[in-house]
Short mmCIF file of C-alpha atoms in Angstrom, two decimals:
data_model
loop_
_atom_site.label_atom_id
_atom_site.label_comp_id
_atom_site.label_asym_id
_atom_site.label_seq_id
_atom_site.Cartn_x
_atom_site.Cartn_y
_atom_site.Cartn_z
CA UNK A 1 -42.87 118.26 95.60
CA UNK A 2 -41.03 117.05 92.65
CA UNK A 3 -44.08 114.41 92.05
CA UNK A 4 -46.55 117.05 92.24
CA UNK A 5 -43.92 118.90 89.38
CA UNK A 6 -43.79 115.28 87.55
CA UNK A 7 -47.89 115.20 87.35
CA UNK A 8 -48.27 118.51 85.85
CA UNK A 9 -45.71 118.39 83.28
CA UNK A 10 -47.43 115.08 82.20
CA UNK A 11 -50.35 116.42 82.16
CA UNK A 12 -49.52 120.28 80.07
CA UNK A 13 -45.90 119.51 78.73
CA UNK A 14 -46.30 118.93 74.96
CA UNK A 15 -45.29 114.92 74.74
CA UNK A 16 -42.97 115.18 72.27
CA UNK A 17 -41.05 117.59 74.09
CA UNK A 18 -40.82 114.30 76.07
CA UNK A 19 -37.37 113.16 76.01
CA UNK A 20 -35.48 116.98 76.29
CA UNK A 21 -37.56 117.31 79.78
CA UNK A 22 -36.25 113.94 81.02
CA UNK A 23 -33.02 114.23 80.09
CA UNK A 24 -33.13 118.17 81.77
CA UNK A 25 -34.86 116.04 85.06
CA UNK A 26 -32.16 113.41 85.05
CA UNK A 27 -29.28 115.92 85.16
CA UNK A 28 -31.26 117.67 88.26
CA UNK A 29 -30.74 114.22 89.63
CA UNK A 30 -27.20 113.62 89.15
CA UNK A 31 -26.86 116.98 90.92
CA UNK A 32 -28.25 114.98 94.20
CA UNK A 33 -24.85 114.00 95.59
CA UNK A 34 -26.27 111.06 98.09
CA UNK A 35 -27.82 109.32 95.39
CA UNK A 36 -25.32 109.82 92.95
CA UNK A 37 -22.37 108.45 95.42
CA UNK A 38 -24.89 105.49 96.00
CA UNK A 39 -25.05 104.58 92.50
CA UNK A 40 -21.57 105.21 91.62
CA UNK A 41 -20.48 102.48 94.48
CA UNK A 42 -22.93 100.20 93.77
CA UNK A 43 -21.87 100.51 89.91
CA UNK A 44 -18.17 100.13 90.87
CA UNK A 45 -19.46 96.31 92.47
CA UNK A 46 -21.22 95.91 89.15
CA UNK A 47 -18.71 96.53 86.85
CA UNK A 48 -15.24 96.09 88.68
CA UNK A 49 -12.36 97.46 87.27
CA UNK A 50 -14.44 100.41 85.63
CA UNK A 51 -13.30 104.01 86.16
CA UNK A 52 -15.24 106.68 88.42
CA UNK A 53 -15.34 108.79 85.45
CA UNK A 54 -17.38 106.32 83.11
CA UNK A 55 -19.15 105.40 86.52
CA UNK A 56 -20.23 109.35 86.47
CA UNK A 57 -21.77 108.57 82.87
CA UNK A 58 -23.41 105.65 83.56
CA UNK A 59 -25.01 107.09 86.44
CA UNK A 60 -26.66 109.51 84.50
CA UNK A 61 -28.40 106.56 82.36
CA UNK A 62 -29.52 105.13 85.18
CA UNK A 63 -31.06 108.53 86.28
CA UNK A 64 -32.28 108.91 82.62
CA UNK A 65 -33.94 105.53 83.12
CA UNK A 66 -35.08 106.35 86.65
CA UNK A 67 -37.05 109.70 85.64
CA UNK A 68 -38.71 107.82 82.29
CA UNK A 69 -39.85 105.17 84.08
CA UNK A 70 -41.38 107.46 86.60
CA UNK A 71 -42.83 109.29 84.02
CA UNK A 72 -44.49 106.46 81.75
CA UNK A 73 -45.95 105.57 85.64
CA UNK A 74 -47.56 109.09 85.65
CA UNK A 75 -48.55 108.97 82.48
CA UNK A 76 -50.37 105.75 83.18
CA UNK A 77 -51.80 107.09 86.57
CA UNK A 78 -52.84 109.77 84.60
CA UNK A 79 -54.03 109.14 81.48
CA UNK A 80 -54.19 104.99 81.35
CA UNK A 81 -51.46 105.18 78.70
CA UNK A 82 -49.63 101.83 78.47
CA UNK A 83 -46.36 101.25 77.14
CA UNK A 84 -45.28 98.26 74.25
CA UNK A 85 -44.55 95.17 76.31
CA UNK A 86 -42.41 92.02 75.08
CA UNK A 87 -42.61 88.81 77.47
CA UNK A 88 -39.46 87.04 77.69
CA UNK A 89 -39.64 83.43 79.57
CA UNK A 90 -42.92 83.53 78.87
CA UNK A 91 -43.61 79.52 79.43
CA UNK A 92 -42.71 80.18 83.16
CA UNK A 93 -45.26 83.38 83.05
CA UNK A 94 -47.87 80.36 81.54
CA UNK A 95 -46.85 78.49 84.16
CA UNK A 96 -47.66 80.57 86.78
CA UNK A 97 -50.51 81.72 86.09
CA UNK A 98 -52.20 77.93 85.62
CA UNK A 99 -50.87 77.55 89.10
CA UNK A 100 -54.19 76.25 91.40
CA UNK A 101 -52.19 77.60 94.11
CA UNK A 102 -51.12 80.86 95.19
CA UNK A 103 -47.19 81.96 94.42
CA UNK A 104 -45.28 84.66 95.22
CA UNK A 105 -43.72 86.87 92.91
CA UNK A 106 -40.37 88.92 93.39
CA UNK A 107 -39.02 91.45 91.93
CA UNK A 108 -36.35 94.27 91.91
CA UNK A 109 -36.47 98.11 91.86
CA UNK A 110 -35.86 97.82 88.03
CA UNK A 111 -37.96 99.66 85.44
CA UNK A 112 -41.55 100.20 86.21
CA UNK A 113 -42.86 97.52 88.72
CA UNK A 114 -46.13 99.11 89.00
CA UNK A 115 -46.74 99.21 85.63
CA UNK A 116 -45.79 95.96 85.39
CA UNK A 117 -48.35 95.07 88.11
CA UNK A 118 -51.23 96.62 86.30
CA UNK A 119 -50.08 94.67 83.39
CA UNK A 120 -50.01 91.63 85.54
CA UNK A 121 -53.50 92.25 86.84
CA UNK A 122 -54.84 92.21 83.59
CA UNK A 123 -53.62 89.45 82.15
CA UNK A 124 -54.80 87.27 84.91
CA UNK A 125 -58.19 87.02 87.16
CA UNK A 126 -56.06 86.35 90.21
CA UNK A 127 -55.97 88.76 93.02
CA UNK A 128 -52.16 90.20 93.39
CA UNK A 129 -51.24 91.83 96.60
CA UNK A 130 -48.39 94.32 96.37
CA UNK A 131 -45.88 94.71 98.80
CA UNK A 132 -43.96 98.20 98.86
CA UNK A 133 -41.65 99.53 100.93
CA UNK A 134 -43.11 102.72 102.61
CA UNK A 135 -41.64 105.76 101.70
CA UNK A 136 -39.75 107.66 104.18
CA UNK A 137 -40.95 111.41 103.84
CA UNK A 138 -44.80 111.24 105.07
CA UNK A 139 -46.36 113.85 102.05
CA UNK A 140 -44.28 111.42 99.38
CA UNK A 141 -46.29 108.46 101.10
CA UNK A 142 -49.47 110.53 100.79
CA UNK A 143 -48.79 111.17 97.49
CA UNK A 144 -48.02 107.55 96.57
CA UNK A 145 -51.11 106.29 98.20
CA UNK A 146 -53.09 108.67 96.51
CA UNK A 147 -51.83 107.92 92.88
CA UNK A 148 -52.11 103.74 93.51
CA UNK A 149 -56.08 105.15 94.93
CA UNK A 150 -56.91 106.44 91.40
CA UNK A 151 -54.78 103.85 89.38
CA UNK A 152 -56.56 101.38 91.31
CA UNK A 153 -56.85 97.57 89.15
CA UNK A 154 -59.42 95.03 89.54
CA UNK A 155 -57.92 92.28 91.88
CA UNK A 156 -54.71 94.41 92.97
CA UNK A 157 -53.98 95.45 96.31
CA UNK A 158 -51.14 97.46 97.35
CA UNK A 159 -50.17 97.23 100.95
CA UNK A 160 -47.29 99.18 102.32
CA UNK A 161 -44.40 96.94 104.16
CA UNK A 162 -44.22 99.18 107.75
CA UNK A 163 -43.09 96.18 110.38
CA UNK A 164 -41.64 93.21 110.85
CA UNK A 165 -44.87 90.95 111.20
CA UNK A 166 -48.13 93.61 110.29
CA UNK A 167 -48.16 92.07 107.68
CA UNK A 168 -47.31 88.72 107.67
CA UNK A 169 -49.89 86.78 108.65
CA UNK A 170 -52.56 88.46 105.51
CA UNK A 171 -49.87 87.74 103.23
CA UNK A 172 -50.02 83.73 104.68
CA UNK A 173 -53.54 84.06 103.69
CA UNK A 174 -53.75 84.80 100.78
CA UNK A 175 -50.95 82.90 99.56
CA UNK A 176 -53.15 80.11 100.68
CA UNK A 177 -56.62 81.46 99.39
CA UNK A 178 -54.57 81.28 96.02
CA UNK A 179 -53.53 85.00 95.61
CA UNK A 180 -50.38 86.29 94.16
CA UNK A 181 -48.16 88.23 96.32
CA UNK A 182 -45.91 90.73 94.91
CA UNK A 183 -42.37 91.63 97.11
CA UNK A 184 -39.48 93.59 95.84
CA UNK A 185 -36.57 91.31 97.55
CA UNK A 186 -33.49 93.54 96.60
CA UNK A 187 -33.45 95.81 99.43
CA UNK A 188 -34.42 95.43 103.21
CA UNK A 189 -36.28 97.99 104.89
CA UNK A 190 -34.73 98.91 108.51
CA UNK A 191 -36.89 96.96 111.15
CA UNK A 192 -37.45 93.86 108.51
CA UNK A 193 -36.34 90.51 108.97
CA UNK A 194 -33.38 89.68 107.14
CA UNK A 195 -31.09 87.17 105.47
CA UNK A 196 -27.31 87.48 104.42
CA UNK A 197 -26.38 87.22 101.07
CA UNK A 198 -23.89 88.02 98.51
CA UNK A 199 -24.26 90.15 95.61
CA UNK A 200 -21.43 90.79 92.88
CA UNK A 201 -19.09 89.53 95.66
CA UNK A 202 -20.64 91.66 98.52
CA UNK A 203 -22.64 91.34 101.26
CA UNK A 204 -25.83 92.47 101.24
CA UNK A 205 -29.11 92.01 103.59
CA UNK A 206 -32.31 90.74 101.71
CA UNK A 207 -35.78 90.28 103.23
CA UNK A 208 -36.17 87.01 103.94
CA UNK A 209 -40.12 87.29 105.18
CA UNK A 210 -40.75 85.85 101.16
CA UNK A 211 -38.72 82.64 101.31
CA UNK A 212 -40.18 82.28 105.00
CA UNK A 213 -43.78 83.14 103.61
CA UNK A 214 -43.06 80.57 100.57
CA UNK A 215 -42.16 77.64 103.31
CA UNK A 216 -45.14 77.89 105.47
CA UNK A 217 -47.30 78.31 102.55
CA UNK A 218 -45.15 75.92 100.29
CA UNK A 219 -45.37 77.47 96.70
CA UNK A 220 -43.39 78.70 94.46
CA UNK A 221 -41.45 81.87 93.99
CA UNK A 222 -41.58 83.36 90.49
CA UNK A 223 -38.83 85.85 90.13
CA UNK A 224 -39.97 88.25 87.67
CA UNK A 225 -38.84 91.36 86.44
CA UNK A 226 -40.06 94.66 84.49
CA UNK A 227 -36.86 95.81 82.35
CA UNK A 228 -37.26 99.62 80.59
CA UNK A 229 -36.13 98.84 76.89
CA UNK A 230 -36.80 102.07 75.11
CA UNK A 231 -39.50 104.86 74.98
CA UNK A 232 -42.65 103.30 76.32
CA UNK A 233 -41.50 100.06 75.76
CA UNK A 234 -40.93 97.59 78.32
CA UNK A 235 -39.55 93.83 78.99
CA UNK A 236 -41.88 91.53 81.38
CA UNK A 237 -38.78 88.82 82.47
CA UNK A 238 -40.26 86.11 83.75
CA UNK A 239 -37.33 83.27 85.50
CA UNK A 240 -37.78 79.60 86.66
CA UNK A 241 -39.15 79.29 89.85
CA UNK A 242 -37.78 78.78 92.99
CA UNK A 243 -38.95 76.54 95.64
CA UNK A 244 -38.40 76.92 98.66
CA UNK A 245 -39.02 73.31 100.93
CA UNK A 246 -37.98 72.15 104.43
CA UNK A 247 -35.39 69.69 104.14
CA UNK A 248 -33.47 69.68 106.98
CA UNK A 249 -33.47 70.35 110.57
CA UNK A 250 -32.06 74.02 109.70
CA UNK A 251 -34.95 76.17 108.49
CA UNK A 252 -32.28 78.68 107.80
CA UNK A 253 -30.17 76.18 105.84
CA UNK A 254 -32.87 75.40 103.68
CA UNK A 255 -34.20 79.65 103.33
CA UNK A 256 -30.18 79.77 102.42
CA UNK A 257 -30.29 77.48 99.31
CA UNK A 258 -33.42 79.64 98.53
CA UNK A 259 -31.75 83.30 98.94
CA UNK A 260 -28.68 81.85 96.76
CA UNK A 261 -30.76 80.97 93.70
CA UNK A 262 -32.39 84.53 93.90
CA UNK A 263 -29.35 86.44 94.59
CA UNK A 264 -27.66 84.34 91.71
CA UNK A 265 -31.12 85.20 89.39
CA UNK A 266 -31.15 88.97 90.64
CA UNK A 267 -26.85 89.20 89.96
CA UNK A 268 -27.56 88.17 86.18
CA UNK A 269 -30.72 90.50 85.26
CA UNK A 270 -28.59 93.33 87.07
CA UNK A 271 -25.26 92.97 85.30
CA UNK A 272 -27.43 92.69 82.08
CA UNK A 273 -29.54 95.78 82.93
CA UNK A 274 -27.52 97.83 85.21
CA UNK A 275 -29.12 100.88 84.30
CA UNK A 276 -32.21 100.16 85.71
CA UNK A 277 -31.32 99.55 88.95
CA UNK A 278 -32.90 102.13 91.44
CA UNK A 279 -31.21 101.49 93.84
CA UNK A 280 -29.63 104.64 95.12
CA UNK A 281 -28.11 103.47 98.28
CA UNK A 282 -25.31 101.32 98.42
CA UNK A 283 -26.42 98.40 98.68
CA UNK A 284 -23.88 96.75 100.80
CA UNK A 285 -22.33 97.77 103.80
CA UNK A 286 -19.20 96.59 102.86
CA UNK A 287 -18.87 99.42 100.00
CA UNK A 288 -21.07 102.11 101.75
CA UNK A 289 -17.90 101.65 104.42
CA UNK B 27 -56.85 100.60 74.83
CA UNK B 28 -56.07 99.60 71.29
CA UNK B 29 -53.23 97.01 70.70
CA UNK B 30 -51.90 94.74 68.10
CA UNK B 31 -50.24 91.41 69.44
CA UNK B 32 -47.53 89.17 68.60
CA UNK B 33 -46.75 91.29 65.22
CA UNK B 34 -43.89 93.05 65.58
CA UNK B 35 -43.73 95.01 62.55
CA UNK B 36 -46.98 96.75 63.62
CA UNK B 37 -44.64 98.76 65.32
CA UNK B 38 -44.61 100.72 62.13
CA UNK B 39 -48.17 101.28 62.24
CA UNK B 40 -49.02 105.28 60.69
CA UNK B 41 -51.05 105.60 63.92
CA UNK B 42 -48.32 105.47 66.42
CA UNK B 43 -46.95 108.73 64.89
CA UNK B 44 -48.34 112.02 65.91
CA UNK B 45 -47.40 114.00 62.71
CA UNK B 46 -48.38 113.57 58.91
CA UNK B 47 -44.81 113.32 57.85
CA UNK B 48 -43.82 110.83 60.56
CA UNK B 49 -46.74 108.82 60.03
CA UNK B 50 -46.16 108.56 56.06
CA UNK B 51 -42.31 107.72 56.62
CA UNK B 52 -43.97 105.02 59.08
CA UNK B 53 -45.92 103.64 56.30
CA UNK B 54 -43.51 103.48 54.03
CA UNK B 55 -41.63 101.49 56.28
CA UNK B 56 -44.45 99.06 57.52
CA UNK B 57 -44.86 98.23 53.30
CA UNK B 58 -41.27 97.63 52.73
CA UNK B 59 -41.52 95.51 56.29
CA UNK B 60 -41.92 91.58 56.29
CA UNK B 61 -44.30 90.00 58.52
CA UNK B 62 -42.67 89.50 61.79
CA UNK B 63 -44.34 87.00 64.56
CA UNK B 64 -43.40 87.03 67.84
CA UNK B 65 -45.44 85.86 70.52
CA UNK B 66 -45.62 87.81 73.40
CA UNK B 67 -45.33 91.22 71.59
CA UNK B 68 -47.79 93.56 72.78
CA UNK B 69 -47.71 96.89 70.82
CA UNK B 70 -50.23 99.93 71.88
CA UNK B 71 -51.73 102.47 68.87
CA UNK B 72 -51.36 105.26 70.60
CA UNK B 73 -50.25 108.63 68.20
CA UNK B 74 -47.47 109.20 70.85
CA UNK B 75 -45.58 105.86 70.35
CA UNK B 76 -43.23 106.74 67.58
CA UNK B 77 -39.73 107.37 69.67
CA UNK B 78 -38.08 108.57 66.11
CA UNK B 79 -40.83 111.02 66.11
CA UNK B 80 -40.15 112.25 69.65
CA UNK B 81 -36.48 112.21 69.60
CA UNK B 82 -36.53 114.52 66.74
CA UNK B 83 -38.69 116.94 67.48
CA UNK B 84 -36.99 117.04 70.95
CA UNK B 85 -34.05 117.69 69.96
CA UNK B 86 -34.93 119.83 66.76
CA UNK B 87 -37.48 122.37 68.38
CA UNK B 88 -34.87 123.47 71.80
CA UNK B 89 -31.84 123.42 69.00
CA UNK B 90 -34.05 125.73 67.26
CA UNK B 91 -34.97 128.13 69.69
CA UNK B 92 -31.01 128.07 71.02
CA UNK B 93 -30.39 129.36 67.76
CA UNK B 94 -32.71 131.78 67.40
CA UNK B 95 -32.00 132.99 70.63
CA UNK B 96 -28.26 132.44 70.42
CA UNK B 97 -28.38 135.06 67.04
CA UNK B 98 -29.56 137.67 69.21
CA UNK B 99 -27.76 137.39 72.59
CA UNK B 100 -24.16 135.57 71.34
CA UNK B 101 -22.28 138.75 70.36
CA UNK B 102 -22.91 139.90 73.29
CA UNK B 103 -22.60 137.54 76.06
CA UNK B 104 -20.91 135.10 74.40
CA UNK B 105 -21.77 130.79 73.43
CA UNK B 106 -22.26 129.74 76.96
CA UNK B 107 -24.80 132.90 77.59
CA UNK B 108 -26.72 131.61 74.14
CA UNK B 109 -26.95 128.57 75.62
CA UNK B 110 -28.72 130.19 78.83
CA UNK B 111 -30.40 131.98 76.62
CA UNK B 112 -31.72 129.42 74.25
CA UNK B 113 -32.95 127.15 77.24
CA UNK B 114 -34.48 130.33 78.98
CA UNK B 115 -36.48 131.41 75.46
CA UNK B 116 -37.63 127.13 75.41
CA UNK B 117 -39.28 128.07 78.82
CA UNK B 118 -40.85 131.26 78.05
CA UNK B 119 -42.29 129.66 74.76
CA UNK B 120 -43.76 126.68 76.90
CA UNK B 121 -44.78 129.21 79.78
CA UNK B 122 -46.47 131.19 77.38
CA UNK B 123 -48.30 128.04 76.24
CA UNK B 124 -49.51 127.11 79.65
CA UNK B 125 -50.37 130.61 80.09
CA UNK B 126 -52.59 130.36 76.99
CA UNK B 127 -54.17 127.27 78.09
CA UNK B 128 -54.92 128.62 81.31
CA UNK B 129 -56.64 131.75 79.32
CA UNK B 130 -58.34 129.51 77.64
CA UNK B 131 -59.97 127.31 80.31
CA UNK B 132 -60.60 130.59 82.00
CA UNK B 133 -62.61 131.88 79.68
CA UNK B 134 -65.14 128.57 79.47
CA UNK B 135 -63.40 126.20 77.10
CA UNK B 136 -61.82 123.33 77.78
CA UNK B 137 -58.90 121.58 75.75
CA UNK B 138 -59.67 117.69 76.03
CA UNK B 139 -55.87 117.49 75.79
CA UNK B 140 -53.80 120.20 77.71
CA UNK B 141 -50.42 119.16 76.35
CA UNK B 142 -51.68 118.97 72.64
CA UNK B 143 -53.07 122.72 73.07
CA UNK B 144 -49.57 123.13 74.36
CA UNK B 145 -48.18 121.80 71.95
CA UNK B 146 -49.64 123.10 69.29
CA UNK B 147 -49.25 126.71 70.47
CA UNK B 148 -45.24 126.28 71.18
CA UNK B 149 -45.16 125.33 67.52
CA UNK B 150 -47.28 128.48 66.30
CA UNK B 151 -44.92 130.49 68.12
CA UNK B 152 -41.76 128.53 66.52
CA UNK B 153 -43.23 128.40 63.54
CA UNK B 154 -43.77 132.61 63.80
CA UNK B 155 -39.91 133.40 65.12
CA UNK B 156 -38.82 131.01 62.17
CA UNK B 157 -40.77 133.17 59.86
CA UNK B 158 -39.22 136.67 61.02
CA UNK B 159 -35.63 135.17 60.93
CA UNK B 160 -36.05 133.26 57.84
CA UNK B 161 -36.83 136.78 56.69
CA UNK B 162 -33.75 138.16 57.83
CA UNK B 163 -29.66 138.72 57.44
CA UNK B 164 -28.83 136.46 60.21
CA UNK B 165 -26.96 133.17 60.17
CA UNK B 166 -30.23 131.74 61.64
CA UNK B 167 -32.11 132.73 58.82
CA UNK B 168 -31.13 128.94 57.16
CA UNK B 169 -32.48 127.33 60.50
CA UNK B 170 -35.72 129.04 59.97
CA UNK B 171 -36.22 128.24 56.29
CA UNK B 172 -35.05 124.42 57.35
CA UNK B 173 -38.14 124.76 59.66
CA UNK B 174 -40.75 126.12 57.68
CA UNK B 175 -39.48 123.54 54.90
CA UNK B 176 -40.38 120.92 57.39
CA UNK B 177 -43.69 122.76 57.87
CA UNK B 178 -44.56 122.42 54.21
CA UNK B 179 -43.23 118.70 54.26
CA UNK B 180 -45.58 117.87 56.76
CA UNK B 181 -48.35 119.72 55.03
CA UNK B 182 -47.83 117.70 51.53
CA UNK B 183 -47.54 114.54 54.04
CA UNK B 184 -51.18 115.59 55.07
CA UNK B 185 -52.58 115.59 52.10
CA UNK B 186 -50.91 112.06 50.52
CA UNK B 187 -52.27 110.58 54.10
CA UNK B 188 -55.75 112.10 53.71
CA UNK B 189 -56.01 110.42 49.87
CA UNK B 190 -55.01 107.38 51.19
CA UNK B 191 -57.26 107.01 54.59
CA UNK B 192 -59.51 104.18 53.22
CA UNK B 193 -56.21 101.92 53.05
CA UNK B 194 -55.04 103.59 56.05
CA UNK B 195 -58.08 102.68 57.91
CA UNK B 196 -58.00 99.03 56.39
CA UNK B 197 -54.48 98.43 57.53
CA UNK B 198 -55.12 99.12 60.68
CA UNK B 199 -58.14 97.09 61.16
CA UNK B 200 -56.30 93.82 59.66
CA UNK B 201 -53.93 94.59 62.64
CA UNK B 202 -56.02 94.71 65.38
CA UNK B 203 -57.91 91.83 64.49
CA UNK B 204 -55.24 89.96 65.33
CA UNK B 205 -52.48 87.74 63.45
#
């Protein structure tokens, strides 16, 4: 419902009335005590030491955050408005794109990561294949599908992550017909394969279907992220790639190595843009405990 | 899609402002400006893309209306009721505005941009209330003569931008042809 809400105020709210909406919508949200607590705890891993009080504040900015970046994504659905983009690490963005193979690209629930596909899609005449979690009320899914129907790119597919291998074995094949794949790797959906890791000193569960998927396909993993820096103004981040080879006789010694250069990439952009991460869950057992 | 790359001081460019006043400010900025390179900057021209512009008037047009409506109601109910009553008279004034737009698609015509019809009708209707109170014995009645200043501001704004539009126009073309 509160989509359907989102789309008509972008569409009749006066736009410079802009930022007084948002920062009405992003109080509604602080008033939704699950995702608040989630944010809190996962800001408490963040920033140790800091108090629940300042926590409370900072969770509002990442709800401020949260409902812009939804918004700019409407407004783009909408009415194909783009915001100002900076590239940062741009010689590894050059380098992947004059990759002859195909690569896979992950990425976080930070800032607008379908805006920064769309970007993406333009910029190169490579296919990119999305992969999103599903979402877990059935009329938000409809809704989703709908809006990626009508914001559909040239050469971008979004498929929806639903089980452990239904998608797999496309995703092999494109990565070898030289296709991008795009995967969010900071949160596991239930029913995904997994890997272990540790981020800001807890445990957390990652998918590891991308490092598997870079293996068998052997090429490169391009962490890159899409970081909210003002009104309509967005970071593309691109980081060095990771590789991902069979070395030893443990495939899930070498996936390891693999998930700890991520984890380490992922714990850096986080503590430098904490209020971008929508992640509204705690993200490790360990603190959801 | 219009955009200027890799000059970051096109940021400053009149045409990312929706109003005259924001949009001369903007230029006098972008003249003082240096050039400023930097590869990778993509910047759209898009009327709507001057935050400074947005912030303001975000801020300025709900204070505004809290006022007015805090004159009338705060003797009565007190600050926190003004404060009800200020955000309650912000949604009437854009309710009334949809309700307008609705009229006016209704009746056969249709606004190419609903929330610029809006827009423009939740600032007649400001731009009314701050002519009865600037009119009047209340405290507010230096809010609404701080508004219609801006009014005529933005009107003398207009008129400098519309003598200048030939440079205007050249400006903007030496941006988007590219660095």
């Amino acid at each position: 419902m509160w989509r359907n809400l989102l789309r008509f105020g972008v569409l009749n709210l006066p736009i410079w009335l802009e930022p007084f909406v948002i920062a009405c919508c992003a109080l509604f949200f602080v008033l939704w005590a699950p995702g608040r607590k989630g944010v809190m705890q996962n800001l408490k891993a963040i920033k140790p030491g800091s108090t629940a009080l300042v926590n409370f504040f900072r969770t509002y900015r990442v709800f401020w955050n949260f409902a812009w970046t939804v918004t700019d994504n409407m407004r783009f659905a909408e009415s194909r408005t783009i915001p100002d983009w900076q590239f940062e690490g741009a010689e590894f963005f050059e380098q992947l794109l004059a990759l002859e193979s195909g690569a896979i690209v992950m990425t976080a629930h930070m800032g607008s990561y379908d805006l920064g596909a769309h970007l993406f899609s333009e910029t190169t005449s490579r296919r990119i294949v999305m992969v999103r979690a599903p979402e877990n009320d059935p009329q938000t899914q409809q809704f989703e599908e709908q809006m990626h129907e009508r914001t559909r790119a040239e050469g971008l597919r979004i498929d929806f992550n639903t089980g452990a291998s239904a998608l797999a074995l496309d995703l092999l094949d494109a990565v070898r017909e030289g296709h991008f794949v795009a995967i969010q790797g900071d949160r596991v959906t239930p029913g995904i394969a997994s890997v272990r890791a540790t981020l800001f000193g807890k445990s957390i569960d990652l998918p590891s279907g991308p490092f598997a998927l870079a293996m068998a396909a052997r090429v490169p993993i391009f962490p890159l992220f899409v970081i909210r820096l003002g009104r309509r103004n967005y970071r593309l981040l691109t980081c060095p790639p990771i590789h991902v080879e069979r070395r030893s006789r443990k495939r899930d010694d070498d996936l390891e190595k693999a998930v700890g250069v991520w984890t380490a990439q992922l714990e850096t952009v986080i503590a430098g843009s904490w209020h971008q991460w929508f992640s509204f869950e705690p993200y490790s057992a360990e603190h959801a405990g | 899609m219009r955009v200027v790359r890799d000059r970051l001081e096109a940021r400053w460019l009149p045409s990312r402002s929706h109003f005259a006043i924001f949009k001369l400010l903007a230029l006098i900025r972008l003249r003082v400006a240096t050039r400023q390179v930097r590869p990778g900057v993509i910047l759209l021209i898009d009327q709507y893309q001057n935050a400074a512009e947005s912030y303001v008037l975000s801020v300025a047009a709900p204070l505004a209306i809290a006022c007015y409506a805090g004159a009338f109601v705060a003797p009565r109910i007190g600050a926190l009721g003004a404060l009800f009553a200020g955000l309650s008279a912000l949604i009437a004034l854009v309710f009334i505005a949809l309700v307008a737009s609705t009229a006016v698609r209704m009746i056969g015509i249709r606004p190419v941009n609903l929330h610029r019809f809006n827009g423009g009708t939740v600032l007649t209707l400001l731009a009314l209330a701050s002519s009865y109170f600037a009119l009047s014995e209340l405290w507010v009645r230096w809010i609404g003569r701080t508004f219609l200043a801006g009014l005529g501001l933005n009107l003398i704004a207009a008129v400098v931008l519309w003598l200048v539009r030939d440079y205007l126009t050249a400006l903007e073309r030496e941006y988007e042809g590219g660095s």
